[in-house]
Structures are given as C-alpha cells and as structure tokens.
Short mmCIF file of C-alpha atoms in Angstrom, two decimals:
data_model
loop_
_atom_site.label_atom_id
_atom_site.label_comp_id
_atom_site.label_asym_id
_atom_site.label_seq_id
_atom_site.Cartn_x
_atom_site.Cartn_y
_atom_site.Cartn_z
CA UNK A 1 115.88 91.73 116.63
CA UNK A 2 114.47 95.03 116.59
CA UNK A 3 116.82 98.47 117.54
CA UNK A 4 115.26 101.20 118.35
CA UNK A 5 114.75 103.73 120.97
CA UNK A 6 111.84 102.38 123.39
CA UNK A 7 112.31 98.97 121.87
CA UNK A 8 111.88 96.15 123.91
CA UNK A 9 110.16 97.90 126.35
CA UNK A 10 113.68 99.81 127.22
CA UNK A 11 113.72 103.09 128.51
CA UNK A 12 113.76 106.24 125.66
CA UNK A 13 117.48 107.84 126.45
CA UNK A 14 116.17 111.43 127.26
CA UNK A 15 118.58 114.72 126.69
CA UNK A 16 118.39 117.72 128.88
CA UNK A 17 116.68 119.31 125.63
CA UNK A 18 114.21 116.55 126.15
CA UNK A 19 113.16 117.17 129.62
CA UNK A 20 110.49 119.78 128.77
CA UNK A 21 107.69 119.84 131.56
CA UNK A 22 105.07 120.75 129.42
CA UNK A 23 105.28 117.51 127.85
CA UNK A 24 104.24 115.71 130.88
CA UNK A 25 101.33 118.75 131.40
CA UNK A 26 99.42 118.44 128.61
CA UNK A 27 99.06 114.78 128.44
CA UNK A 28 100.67 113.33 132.29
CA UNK A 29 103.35 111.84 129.79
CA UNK A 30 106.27 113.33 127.68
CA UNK A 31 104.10 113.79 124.08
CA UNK A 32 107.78 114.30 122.65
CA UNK A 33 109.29 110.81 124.04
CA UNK A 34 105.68 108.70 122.76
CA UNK A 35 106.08 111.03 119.32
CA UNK A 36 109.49 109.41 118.82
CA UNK A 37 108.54 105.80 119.42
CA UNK A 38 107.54 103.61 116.54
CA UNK A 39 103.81 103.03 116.29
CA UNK A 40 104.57 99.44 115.87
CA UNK A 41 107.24 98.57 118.68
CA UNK A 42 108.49 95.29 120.30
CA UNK A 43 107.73 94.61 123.97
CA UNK A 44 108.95 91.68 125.85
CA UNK A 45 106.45 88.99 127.00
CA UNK A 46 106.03 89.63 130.65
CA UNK A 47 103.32 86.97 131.37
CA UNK A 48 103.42 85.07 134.37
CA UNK A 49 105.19 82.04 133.33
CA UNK A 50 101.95 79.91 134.23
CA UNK A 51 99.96 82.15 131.61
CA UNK A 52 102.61 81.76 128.88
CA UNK A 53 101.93 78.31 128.57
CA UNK A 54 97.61 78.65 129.43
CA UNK A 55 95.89 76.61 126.75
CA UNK A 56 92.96 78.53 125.60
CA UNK A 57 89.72 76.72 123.52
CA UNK A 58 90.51 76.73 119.84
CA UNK A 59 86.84 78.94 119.79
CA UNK A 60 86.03 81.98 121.32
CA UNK A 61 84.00 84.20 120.95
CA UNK A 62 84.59 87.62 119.19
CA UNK A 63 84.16 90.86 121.18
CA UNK A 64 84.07 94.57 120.80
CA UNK A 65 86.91 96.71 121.99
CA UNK A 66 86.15 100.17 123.14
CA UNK A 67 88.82 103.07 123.48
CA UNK A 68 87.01 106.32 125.51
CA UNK A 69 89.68 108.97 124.88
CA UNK A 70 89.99 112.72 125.73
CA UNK A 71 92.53 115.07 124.02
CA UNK A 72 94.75 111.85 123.98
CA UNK A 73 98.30 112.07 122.73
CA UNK A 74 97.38 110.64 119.08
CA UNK A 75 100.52 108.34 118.95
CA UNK A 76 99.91 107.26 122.35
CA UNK A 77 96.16 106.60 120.54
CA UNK A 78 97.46 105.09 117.41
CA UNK A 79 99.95 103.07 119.51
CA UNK A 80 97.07 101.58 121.82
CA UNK A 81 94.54 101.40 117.85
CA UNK A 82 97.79 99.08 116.40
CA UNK A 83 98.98 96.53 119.54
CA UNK A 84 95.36 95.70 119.48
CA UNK A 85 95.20 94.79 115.60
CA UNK A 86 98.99 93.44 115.82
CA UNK A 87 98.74 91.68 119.21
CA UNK A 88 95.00 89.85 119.04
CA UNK A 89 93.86 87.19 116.72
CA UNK A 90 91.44 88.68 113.88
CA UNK A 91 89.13 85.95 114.64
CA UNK A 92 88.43 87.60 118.24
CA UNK A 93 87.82 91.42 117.39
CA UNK A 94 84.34 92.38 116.00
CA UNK A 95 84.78 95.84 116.29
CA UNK A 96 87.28 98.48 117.77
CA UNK A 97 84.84 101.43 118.60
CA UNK A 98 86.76 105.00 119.33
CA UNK A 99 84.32 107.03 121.85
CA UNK A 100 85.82 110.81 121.27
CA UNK A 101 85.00 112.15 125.25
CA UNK A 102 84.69 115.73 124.02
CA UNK A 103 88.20 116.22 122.52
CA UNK A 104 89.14 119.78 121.70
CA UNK A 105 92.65 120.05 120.14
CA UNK A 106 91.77 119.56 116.62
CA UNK A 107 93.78 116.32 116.12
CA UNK A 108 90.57 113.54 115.88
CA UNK A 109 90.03 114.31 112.49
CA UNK A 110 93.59 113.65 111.35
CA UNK A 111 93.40 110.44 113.61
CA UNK A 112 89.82 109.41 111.49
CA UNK A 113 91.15 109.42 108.67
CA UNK A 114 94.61 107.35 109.11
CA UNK A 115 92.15 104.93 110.80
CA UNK A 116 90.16 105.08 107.64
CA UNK A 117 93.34 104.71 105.59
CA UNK A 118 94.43 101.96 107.71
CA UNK A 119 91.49 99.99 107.97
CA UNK A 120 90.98 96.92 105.25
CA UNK A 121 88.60 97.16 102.93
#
C-alpha cells in the first residue's frame, strides 16, 4: 500500500505555515497542498457498487479527450494529463488534446515539453 500525504484520497495534514490564502486566490485551490501531492497518487474506488461489477463490451470505440485549461495549476494539469493515461485502457484514447484558453503565467511551455518528454515515441 501506498503512504503518502493525499494518498488514498486522505486529506493533506495542513500547518498554520500552510494556510496561505493566496494559494486558494490564484487558482480557487491551495497551489502549495496540489504541489506536494504525487503526480501519480492512489485513490480509492468509489463506484457505486452496481458499476464496480458493470460488464462493458470487450470493443469500444476509441475517443479523443480534451482538457480546455486557463492559467491552471500545472500539477493540478499534469495530475488530471497522468490519471487519464494511468486510469484508461490504451486501446480507448486516440488522442488527449490540451486547448491552452489564453494562459498567461509563463508555465505552458514548461508543461509542453514534459508532455513531450513523457509521451511514447
């Protein structure tokens, strides 16, 4: 099992240090907390216990996911870019298209290229 803070879906143990507003102003979360979380966490499964056990057909079809983000925290970003590659069969993505909505902090280009980096190719 995992340990970590924000593993598990568990709440990130905050100081008083921690509690700095303009974390939540700048993105309507605390950057610092998201910052701190592994890219690649564990969640718990909390399905419906009827759609834990939904049979699905062994085909379907593949489909484009598309992320419209604006001056988005970039782990929040990368966090969102990596439980879609680590959470959804390969066989059902054909693309994941980033729409950049006009960001202005400076940060897409850094977020390109560990795309690129991640990417397979």
């Amino acid at each position: 099992m995992r340990a970590g803070k924000g593993e598990h879906g568990k709440p990130y143990p905050l100081t008083e240090e921690d509690h700095d507003d303009s974390a939540y102003r700048e993105n309507g979360f605390n950057i610092f907390v998201s910052n701190n979380i592994a890219l690649e966490r564990s969640l718990p499964d909390i399905r419906h216990a009827n759609c834990k056990h939904k049979m699905y057909l062994e085909r379907l079809p593949n489909t484009s996911i598309i992320i419209p983000f604006h001056n988005e925290g970039w782990t929040s970003l990368l966090r969102t870019i990596h439980s879609i590659i680590n959470r959804t069969p390969e066989s059902l993505i054909a693309e994941i298209i980033l729409v950049d909505d006009f960001s202005d902090r400076g940060k897409v280009q850094l977020i390109i290229l560990y795309l690129i980096l991640l990417s397979p190719t």
